[in-house]
Amino acid sequence: MTLSDAELERYARHIVLREVGGAGQMKLRAARVAVVGAGGIGSPAIQYLAAAGVGELILIDDDRVDLSNLQRQTIFGGDDVGTPKVAAAAAAVMRLNPAVRVTRRSARLDAGNAADLIAGADVVLDGTDSFTVRLAVADAALTARVPLVSAAVAQFEGQLAVFRGWEPGKPCYRCFVGDDPDRPETSCAEAGVLGAMAGVMGTLAALEVLRAITGFGEDSAGKLLLVDALAFRFRTIGLPKDPGCPECGGAAD
Ligand SMILES: [Zn+2]
């Protein structure tokens, strides 16, 4: 297993990084990443993952491109309005990096199909804006023991965390949010979101996927990154495992 001359040139700026190198680039090429939601967070994430040479992207979204998406979903253009997002995003990946395989899963993820939709993924990136969907993604990723990179954005704020709740001392998504299915959902449509904030959080989510695959730097699981664009501030806080968590509590193996 080696990198071709074209790959050595395309990924030269990765390969020169001591923490990535040729070995890391080959790990990226061998990796399969599921991206749930090709929206404001998914758009930049898909572009950076494709550019980075991730071997396969599984794109999961049942929506079509809407004119009001273009303010932040920069993977799409005006000609894509009305097109299924997974089709338009797959075409964009082909333009960016034809070596990346795209598996389109044009479906609404729920608790019943989540395991099937993310099957085979080495990392799951969740950029959806529905709490119900987030719980379903998180439960499926935990059961499959696949790292979950979870990014969220609203107005001028963003949150990012990586979950590997099957590991001792590492929280799962439910340790963080609880499991109240009746929590009110505030969508971007109602609350608004600064387009560039979605770009920031989606790009950070892509970075965490690349970290999960290649293993550079410190482990990000067990922490929560909070971004406040109004205050010009990034903060990181610890995210403890909940010993009473019904999903992962007591999972010490
Ligand atoms: Zn938990």
PDB file of C-alpha atoms and ligand atoms in Angstrom:
ATOM      1  CA  MET A   1       0.000   0.000   0.000  1.00  0.00           C
ATOM      2  CA  THR A   2       1.642   3.195  -1.176  1.00  0.00           C
ATOM      3  CA  LEU A   3       0.574   6.611  -2.389  1.00  0.00           C
ATOM      4  CA  SER A   4       0.742   7.335  -6.116  1.00  0.00           C
ATOM      5  CA  ASP A   5       2.748  10.265  -7.507  1.00  0.00           C
ATOM      6  CA  ALA A   6      -0.501  12.169  -8.004  1.00  0.00           C
ATOM      7  CA  GLU A   7      -1.532  11.508  -4.399  1.00  0.00           C
ATOM      8  CA  LEU A   8       1.891  12.550  -3.104  1.00  0.00           C
ATOM      9  CA  GLU A   9       1.463  15.862  -4.926  1.00  0.00           C
ATOM     10  CA  ARG A  10      -2.212  16.441  -4.098  1.00  0.00           C
ATOM     11  CA  TYR A  11      -1.753  15.760  -0.385  1.00  0.00           C
ATOM     12  CA  ALA A  12       1.776  17.179  -0.070  1.00  0.00           C
ATOM     13  CA  ARG A  13       0.737  19.730   2.589  1.00  0.00           C
ATOM     14  CA  HIS A  14      -0.687  16.918   4.731  1.00  0.00           C
ATOM     15  CA  ILE A  15       2.216  14.574   4.161  1.00  0.00           C
ATOM     16  CA  VAL A  16       4.768  17.179   5.236  1.00  0.00           C
ATOM     17  CA  LEU A  17       3.015  17.428   8.610  1.00  0.00           C
ATOM     18  CA  ARG A  18       4.875  15.166  11.022  1.00  0.00           C
ATOM     19  CA  GLU A  19       1.581  14.290  12.774  1.00  0.00           C
ATOM     20  CA  VAL A  20      -0.057  13.138   9.527  1.00  0.00           C
ATOM     21  CA  GLY A  21       2.611  12.054   7.067  1.00  0.00           C
ATOM     22  CA  GLY A  22       2.211   9.425   4.384  1.00  0.00           C
ATOM     23  CA  ALA A  23       0.922   6.949   6.949  1.00  0.00           C
ATOM     24  CA  GLY A  24      -1.843   9.319   8.034  1.00  0.00           C
ATOM     25  CA  GLN A  25      -2.747  10.059   4.440  1.00  0.00           C
ATOM     26  CA  MET A  26      -3.126   6.347   3.753  1.00  0.00           C
ATOM     27  CA  LYS A  27      -5.358   6.057   6.823  1.00  0.00           C
ATOM     28  CA  LEU A  28      -7.539   8.825   5.364  1.00  0.00           C
ATOM     29  CA  ARG A  29      -7.710   7.013   2.030  1.00  0.00           C
ATOM     30  CA  ALA A  30      -8.780   3.818   3.783  1.00  0.00           C
ATOM     31  CA  ALA A  31     -11.421   5.557   5.911  1.00  0.00           C
ATOM     32  CA  ARG A  32     -15.169   5.649   5.493  1.00  0.00           C
ATOM     33  CA  VAL A  33     -16.998   8.591   7.071  1.00  0.00           C
ATOM     34  CA  ALA A  34     -20.768   8.963   7.454  1.00  0.00           C
ATOM     35  CA  VAL A  35     -22.004  12.549   7.330  1.00  0.00           C
ATOM     36  CA  VAL A  36     -25.510  12.923   8.711  1.00  0.00           C
ATOM     37  CA  GLY A  37     -27.064  16.088   7.327  1.00  0.00           C
ATOM     38  CA  ALA A  38     -25.757  17.853   4.211  1.00  0.00           C
ATOM     39  CA  GLY A  39     -26.703  21.273   5.560  1.00  0.00           C
ATOM     40  CA  GLY A  40     -24.899  24.206   7.105  1.00  0.00           C
ATOM     41  CA  ILE A  41     -22.449  22.031   9.025  1.00  0.00           C
ATOM     42  CA  GLY A  42     -22.345  19.204   6.498  1.00  0.00           C
ATOM     43  CA  SER A  43     -21.499  21.509   3.583  1.00  0.00           C
ATOM     44  CA  PRO A  44     -18.043  22.644   4.693  1.00  0.00           C
ATOM     45  CA  ALA A  45     -17.374  19.299   6.389  1.00  0.00           C
ATOM     46  CA  ILE A  46     -18.032  17.363   3.175  1.00  0.00           C
ATOM     47  CA  GLN A  47     -15.820  19.734   1.189  1.00  0.00           C
ATOM     48  CA  TYR A  48     -12.854  19.466   3.574  1.00  0.00           C
ATOM     49  CA  LEU A  49     -13.211  15.696   3.978  1.00  0.00           C
ATOM     50  CA  ALA A  50     -13.314  15.268   0.205  1.00  0.00           C
ATOM     51  CA  ALA A  51     -10.337  17.570  -0.283  1.00  0.00           C
ATOM     52  CA  ALA A  52      -8.463  15.688   2.453  1.00  0.00           C
ATOM     53  CA  GLY A  53      -8.775  12.444   0.513  1.00  0.00           C
ATOM     54  CA  VAL A  54     -11.084  10.471   2.788  1.00  0.00           C
ATOM     55  CA  GLY A  55     -11.710   7.233   0.905  1.00  0.00           C
ATOM     56  CA  GLU A  56     -15.477   7.086   1.150  1.00  0.00           C
ATOM     57  CA  LEU A  57     -18.177   9.486   2.251  1.00  0.00           C
ATOM     58  CA  ILE A  58     -21.616   8.184   3.171  1.00  0.00           C
ATOM     59  CA  LEU A  59     -23.961  11.144   2.768  1.00  0.00           C
ATOM     60  CA  ILE A  60     -27.259  10.878   4.644  1.00  0.00           C
ATOM     61  CA  ASP A  61     -29.965  13.489   4.038  1.00  0.00           C
ATOM     62  CA  ASP A  62     -33.511  13.355   2.701  1.00  0.00           C
ATOM     63  CA  ASP A  63     -33.843  17.060   1.941  1.00  0.00           C
ATOM     64  CA  ARG A  64     -33.712  19.083  -1.256  1.00  0.00           C
ATOM     65  CA  VAL A  65     -31.701  22.252  -1.753  1.00  0.00           C
ATOM     66  CA  ASP A  66     -33.764  25.333  -0.963  1.00  0.00           C
ATOM     67  CA  LEU A  67     -32.965  28.921  -1.926  1.00  0.00           C
ATOM     68  CA  SER A  68     -32.755  29.862   1.761  1.00  0.00           C
ATOM     69  CA  ASN A  69     -29.981  27.251   2.248  1.00  0.00           C
ATOM     70  CA  LEU A  70     -27.493  29.056   0.014  1.00  0.00           C
ATOM     71  CA  GLN A  71     -26.704  31.736   2.637  1.00  0.00           C
ATOM     72  CA  ARG A  72     -24.598  29.118   4.482  1.00  0.00           C
ATOM     73  CA  GLN A  73     -24.614  25.788   2.632  1.00  0.00           C
ATOM     74  CA  THR A  74     -21.704  26.672   0.391  1.00  0.00           C
ATOM     75  CA  ILE A  75     -21.405  23.275  -1.268  1.00  0.00           C
ATOM     76  CA  PHE A  76     -24.538  24.159  -3.275  1.00  0.00           C
ATOM     77  CA  GLY A  77     -25.176  26.773  -5.947  1.00  0.00           C
ATOM     78  CA  GLY A  78     -28.273  28.363  -7.401  1.00  0.00           C
ATOM     79  CA  ASP A  79     -28.563  25.649 -10.061  1.00  0.00           C
ATOM     80  CA  ASP A  80     -28.944  23.043  -7.300  1.00  0.00           C
ATOM     81  CA  VAL A  81     -32.179  24.480  -5.885  1.00  0.00           C
ATOM     82  CA  GLY A  82     -34.792  21.720  -5.934  1.00  0.00           C
ATOM     83  CA  THR A  83     -32.182  18.947  -6.291  1.00  0.00           C
ATOM     84  CA  PRO A  84     -31.801  16.294  -3.576  1.00  0.00           C
ATOM     85  CA  LYS A  85     -28.969  17.429  -1.313  1.00  0.00           C
ATOM     86  CA  VAL A  86     -27.145  14.101  -1.454  1.00  0.00           C
ATOM     87  CA  ALA A  87     -27.104  14.256  -5.274  1.00  0.00           C
ATOM     88  CA  ALA A  88     -25.872  17.853  -5.405  1.00  0.00           C
ATOM     89  CA  ALA A  89     -23.279  17.187  -2.695  1.00  0.00           C
ATOM     90  CA  ALA A  90     -22.091  14.028  -4.471  1.00  0.00           C
ATOM     91  CA  ALA A  91     -21.599  16.045  -7.663  1.00  0.00           C
ATOM     92  CA  ALA A  92     -19.611  18.633  -5.717  1.00  0.00           C
ATOM     93  CA  VAL A  93     -17.388  15.906  -4.228  1.00  0.00           C
ATOM     94  CA  MET A  94     -16.772  14.556  -7.731  1.00  0.00           C
ATOM     95  CA  ARG A  95     -15.624  18.016  -8.848  1.00  0.00           C
ATOM     96  CA  LEU A  96     -13.407  18.468  -5.793  1.00  0.00           C
ATOM     97  CA  ASN A  97     -11.808  15.041  -5.671  1.00  0.00           C
ATOM     98  CA  PRO A  98     -12.969  12.249  -8.000  1.00  0.00           C
ATOM     99  CA  ALA A  99     -10.949   9.694  -6.003  1.00  0.00           C
ATOM    100  CA  VAL A 100     -13.467   9.944  -3.160  1.00  0.00           C
ATOM    101  CA  ARG A 101     -16.269   7.383  -3.353  1.00  0.00           C
ATOM    102  CA  VAL A 102     -19.674   8.721  -2.381  1.00  0.00           C
ATOM    103  CA  THR A 103     -22.472   6.552  -1.090  1.00  0.00           C
ATOM    104  CA  ARG A 104     -25.778   8.424  -1.178  1.00  0.00           C
ATOM    105  CA  ARG A 105     -28.359   7.561   1.431  1.00  0.00           C
ATOM    106  CA  SER A 106     -31.326   9.780   0.703  1.00  0.00           C
ATOM    107  CA  ALA A 107     -33.290   8.956   3.814  1.00  0.00           C
ATOM    108  CA  ARG A 108     -34.604  10.567   6.949  1.00  0.00           C
ATOM    109  CA  LEU A 109     -32.556   9.043   9.743  1.00  0.00           C
ATOM    110  CA  ASP A 110     -34.539   7.783  12.718  1.00  0.00           C
ATOM    111  CA  ALA A 111     -34.091   5.331  15.566  1.00  0.00           C
ATOM    112  CA  GLY A 112     -35.289   2.483  13.334  1.00  0.00           C
ATOM    113  CA  ASN A 113     -32.868   2.945  10.428  1.00  0.00           C
ATOM    114  CA  ALA A 114     -29.889   4.720  12.026  1.00  0.00           C
ATOM    115  CA  ALA A 115     -27.793   1.573  12.470  1.00  0.00           C
ATOM    116  CA  ASP A 116     -28.274   0.601   8.813  1.00  0.00           C
ATOM    117  CA  LEU A 117     -27.580   4.112   7.541  1.00  0.00           C
ATOM    118  CA  ILE A 118     -24.246   4.468   9.353  1.00  0.00           C
ATOM    119  CA  ALA A 119     -23.221   0.825   8.866  1.00  0.00           C
ATOM    120  CA  GLY A 120     -19.591   0.432   7.869  1.00  0.00           C
ATOM    121  CA  ALA A 121     -18.527   3.929   8.895  1.00  0.00           C
ATOM    122  CA  ASP A 122     -15.262   4.439  10.791  1.00  0.00           C
ATOM    123  CA  VAL A 123     -16.405   7.856  12.045  1.00  0.00           C
ATOM    124  CA  VAL A 124     -19.832   9.513  12.120  1.00  0.00           C
ATOM    125  CA  LEU A 125     -20.225  13.271  11.766  1.00  0.00           C
ATOM    126  CA  ASP A 126     -23.588  14.600  12.925  1.00  0.00           C
ATOM    127  CA  GLY A 127     -24.538  18.052  11.703  1.00  0.00           C
ATOM    128  CA  THR A 128     -28.310  17.794  11.875  1.00  0.00           C
ATOM    129  CA  ASP A 129     -30.515  20.305  13.652  1.00  0.00           C
ATOM    130  CA  SER A 130     -33.047  17.900  15.164  1.00  0.00           C
ATOM    131  CA  PHE A 131     -32.635  16.634  18.706  1.00  0.00           C
ATOM    132  CA  THR A 132     -34.539  13.452  17.914  1.00  0.00           C
ATOM    133  CA  VAL A 133     -32.252  12.693  14.979  1.00  0.00           C
ATOM    134  CA  ARG A 134     -29.182  13.514  17.066  1.00  0.00           C
ATOM    135  CA  LEU A 135     -30.213  11.023  19.734  1.00  0.00           C
ATOM    136  CA  ALA A 136     -30.796   8.326  17.108  1.00  0.00           C
ATOM    137  CA  VAL A 137     -27.398   8.976  15.485  1.00  0.00           C
ATOM    138  CA  ALA A 138     -25.673   8.987  18.862  1.00  0.00           C
ATOM    139  CA  ASP A 139     -27.265   5.740  20.034  1.00  0.00           C
ATOM    140  CA  ALA A 140     -26.385   3.981  16.770  1.00  0.00           C
ATOM    141  CA  ALA A 141     -22.780   5.233  16.856  1.00  0.00           C
ATOM    142  CA  LEU A 142     -22.407   4.148  20.488  1.00  0.00           C
ATOM    143  CA  THR A 143     -23.794   0.677  19.765  1.00  0.00           C
ATOM    144  CA  ALA A 144     -21.482   0.325  16.760  1.00  0.00           C
ATOM    145  CA  ARG A 145     -18.566   1.697  18.814  1.00  0.00           C
ATOM    146  CA  VAL A 146     -17.829   4.301  16.180  1.00  0.00           C
ATOM    147  CA  PRO A 147     -16.547   7.750  17.205  1.00  0.00           C
ATOM    148  CA  LEU A 148     -19.216  10.433  16.883  1.00  0.00           C
ATOM    149  CA  VAL A 149     -18.263  13.992  15.991  1.00  0.00           C
ATOM    150  CA  SER A 150     -21.207  16.170  16.922  1.00  0.00           C
ATOM    151  CA  ALA A 151     -21.451  19.806  15.860  1.00  0.00           C
ATOM    152  CA  ALA A 152     -24.286  22.253  16.382  1.00  0.00           C
ATOM    153  CA  VAL A 153     -24.821  25.882  15.540  1.00  0.00           C
ATOM    154  CA  ALA A 154     -27.468  28.490  16.337  1.00  0.00           C
ATOM    155  CA  GLN A 155     -27.431  32.220  15.737  1.00  0.00           C
ATOM    156  CA  PHE A 156     -23.874  33.276  16.698  1.00  0.00           C
ATOM    157  CA  GLU A 157     -22.989  30.223  18.817  1.00  0.00           C
ATOM    158  CA  GLY A 158     -21.586  26.809  18.151  1.00  0.00           C
ATOM    159  CA  GLN A 159     -20.820  23.597  20.031  1.00  0.00           C
ATOM    160  CA  LEU A 160     -18.526  20.747  19.130  1.00  0.00           C
ATOM    161  CA  ALA A 161     -17.771  17.467  20.874  1.00  0.00           C
ATOM    162  CA  VAL A 162     -16.441  14.000  20.117  1.00  0.00           C
ATOM    163  CA  PHE A 163     -18.079  11.014  21.791  1.00  0.00           C
ATOM    164  CA  ARG A 164     -16.684   7.520  22.379  1.00  0.00           C
ATOM    165  CA  GLY A 165     -18.977   6.555  25.227  1.00  0.00           C
ATOM    166  CA  TRP A 166     -18.076   2.866  25.184  1.00  0.00           C
ATOM    167  CA  GLU A 167     -14.674   3.783  26.644  1.00  0.00           C
ATOM    168  CA  PRO A 168     -14.161   4.127  30.401  1.00  0.00           C
ATOM    169  CA  GLY A 169     -14.185   7.765  31.448  1.00  0.00           C
ATOM    170  CA  LYS A 170     -15.452   9.021  28.086  1.00  0.00           C
ATOM    171  CA  PRO A 171     -19.023  10.369  27.932  1.00  0.00           C
ATOM    172  CA  CYS A 172     -21.643   9.455  25.368  1.00  0.00           C
ATOM    173  CA  TYR A 173     -24.020  11.987  23.822  1.00  0.00           C
ATOM    174  CA  ARG A 174     -26.715  11.173  26.391  1.00  0.00           C
ATOM    175  CA  CYS A 175     -24.296  11.883  29.259  1.00  0.00           C
ATOM    176  CA  PHE A 176     -24.197  15.386  27.779  1.00  0.00           C
ATOM    177  CA  VAL A 177     -27.831  16.067  26.922  1.00  0.00           C
ATOM    178  CA  GLY A 178     -29.909  13.607  28.923  1.00  0.00           C
ATOM    179  CA  ASP A 179     -32.715  11.865  27.117  1.00  0.00           C
ATOM    180  CA  ASP A 180     -35.678  14.196  27.359  1.00  0.00           C
ATOM    181  CA  PRO A 181     -37.445  13.681  24.044  1.00  0.00           C
ATOM    182  CA  ASP A 182     -39.805  16.567  24.733  1.00  0.00           C
ATOM    183  CA  ARG A 183     -37.165  19.247  24.777  1.00  0.00           C
ATOM    184  CA  PRO A 184     -38.155  22.151  22.566  1.00  0.00           C
ATOM    185  CA  GLU A 185     -36.457  22.219  19.196  1.00  0.00           C
ATOM    186  CA  THR A 186     -35.331  25.521  17.814  1.00  0.00           C
ATOM    187  CA  SER A 187     -34.527  25.381  14.129  1.00  0.00           C
ATOM    188  CA  CYS A 188     -32.313  27.687  12.095  1.00  0.00           C
ATOM    189  CA  ALA A 189     -35.453  28.755  10.282  1.00  0.00           C
ATOM    190  CA  GLU A 190     -36.919  30.157  13.491  1.00  0.00           C
ATOM    191  CA  ALA A 191     -33.835  31.332  15.376  1.00  0.00           C
ATOM    192  CA  GLY A 192     -31.572  32.309  12.475  1.00  0.00           C
ATOM    193  CA  VAL A 193     -27.891  31.548  12.061  1.00  0.00           C
ATOM    194  CA  LEU A 194     -24.955  33.532  10.808  1.00  0.00           C
ATOM    195  CA  GLY A 195     -23.809  31.658   7.698  1.00  0.00           C
ATOM    196  CA  ALA A 196     -20.119  31.875   8.529  1.00  0.00           C
ATOM    197  CA  MET A 197     -20.778  30.314  11.963  1.00  0.00           C
ATOM    198  CA  ALA A 198     -22.044  27.169  10.229  1.00  0.00           C
ATOM    199  CA  GLY A 199     -18.827  27.260   8.200  1.00  0.00           C
ATOM    200  CA  VAL A 200     -16.699  27.506  11.346  1.00  0.00           C
ATOM    201  CA  MET A 201     -18.431  24.630  13.117  1.00  0.00           C
ATOM    202  CA  GLY A 202     -18.607  22.401  10.037  1.00  0.00           C
ATOM    203  CA  THR A 203     -14.921  22.932   9.378  1.00  0.00           C
ATOM    204  CA  LEU A 204     -14.050  22.178  13.014  1.00  0.00           C
ATOM    205  CA  ALA A 205     -16.165  19.020  12.768  1.00  0.00           C
ATOM    206  CA  ALA A 206     -14.198  17.954   9.664  1.00  0.00           C
ATOM    207  CA  LEU A 207     -10.971  18.599  11.579  1.00  0.00           C
ATOM    208  CA  GLU A 208     -12.150  16.320  14.394  1.00  0.00           C
ATOM    209  CA  VAL A 209     -12.981  13.580  11.886  1.00  0.00           C
ATOM    210  CA  LEU A 210      -9.445  13.886  10.494  1.00  0.00           C
ATOM    211  CA  ARG A 211      -8.084  13.712  14.058  1.00  0.00           C
ATOM    212  CA  ALA A 212     -10.180  10.630  14.801  1.00  0.00           C
ATOM    213  CA  ILE A 213      -8.794   8.891  11.699  1.00  0.00           C
ATOM    214  CA  THR A 214      -5.134   9.913  11.890  1.00  0.00           C
ATOM    215  CA  GLY A 215      -4.773  10.470  15.656  1.00  0.00           C
ATOM    216  CA  PHE A 216      -2.885  13.766  15.714  1.00  0.00           C
ATOM    217  CA  GLY A 217      -2.588  15.902  18.854  1.00  0.00           C
ATOM    218  CA  GLU A 218      -4.559  15.546  22.046  1.00  0.00           C
ATOM    219  CA  ASP A 219      -7.679  13.443  22.415  1.00  0.00           C
ATOM    220  CA  SER A 220     -10.759  15.643  22.081  1.00  0.00           C
ATOM    221  CA  ALA A 221     -13.267  13.140  23.524  1.00  0.00           C
ATOM    222  CA  GLY A 222     -14.541  14.195  26.941  1.00  0.00           C
ATOM    223  CA  LYS A 223     -14.450  17.904  26.176  1.00  0.00           C
ATOM    224  CA  LEU A 224     -16.917  20.414  24.785  1.00  0.00           C
ATOM    225  CA  LEU A 225     -15.835  23.314  22.605  1.00  0.00           C
ATOM    226  CA  LEU A 226     -18.046  26.384  22.846  1.00  0.00           C
ATOM    227  CA  VAL A 227     -17.774  29.135  20.252  1.00  0.00           C
ATOM    228  CA  ASP A 228     -19.362  32.526  20.870  1.00  0.00           C
ATOM    229  CA  ALA A 229     -18.967  34.771  17.860  1.00  0.00           C
ATOM    230  CA  LEU A 230     -20.686  37.731  19.524  1.00  0.00           C
ATOM    231  CA  ALA A 231     -18.019  37.708  22.241  1.00  0.00           C
ATOM    232  CA  PHE A 232     -15.118  36.680  19.916  1.00  0.00           C
ATOM    233  CA  ARG A 233     -14.470  33.700  22.198  1.00  0.00           C
ATOM    234  CA  PHE A 234     -13.641  29.983  22.066  1.00  0.00           C
ATOM    235  CA  ARG A 235     -13.880  28.007  25.322  1.00  0.00           C
ATOM    236  CA  THR A 236     -13.296  24.339  26.158  1.00  0.00           C
ATOM    237  CA  ILE A 237     -14.950  22.710  29.146  1.00  0.00           C
ATOM    238  CA  GLY A 238     -14.691  19.175  30.469  1.00  0.00           C
ATOM    239  CA  LEU A 239     -17.529  16.801  29.661  1.00  0.00           C
ATOM    240  CA  PRO A 240     -17.649  14.073  32.320  1.00  0.00           C
ATOM    241  CA  LYS A 241     -19.124  10.625  31.896  1.00  0.00           C
ATOM    242  CA  ASP A 242     -22.411  10.316  33.798  1.00  0.00           C
ATOM    243  CA  PRO A 243     -22.105   7.189  35.981  1.00  0.00           C
ATOM    244  CA  GLY A 244     -25.907   6.923  35.961  1.00  0.00           C
ATOM    245  CA  CYS A 245     -26.240   7.275  32.190  1.00  0.00           C
ATOM    246  CA  PRO A 246     -28.708   4.662  30.920  1.00  0.00           C
ATOM    247  CA  GLU A 247     -26.803   4.364  27.631  1.00  0.00           C
ATOM    248  CA  CYS A 248     -23.173   4.065  28.659  1.00  0.00           C
ATOM    249  CA  GLY A 249     -23.053   4.147  32.490  1.00  0.00           C
ATOM    250  CA  GLY A 250     -21.173   1.195  33.903  1.00  0.00           C
ATOM    251  CA  ALA A 251     -19.695   0.371  30.512  1.00  0.00           C
ATOM    252  CA  ALA A 252     -16.200  -0.218  31.825  1.00  0.00           C
ATOM    253  CA  ASP A 253     -14.954  -2.774  29.316  1.00  0.00           C
TER     254      ASP A 253
HETATM  255 ZN    ZN B   1     -23.568   8.142  28.588  1.00  0.00          ZN
END
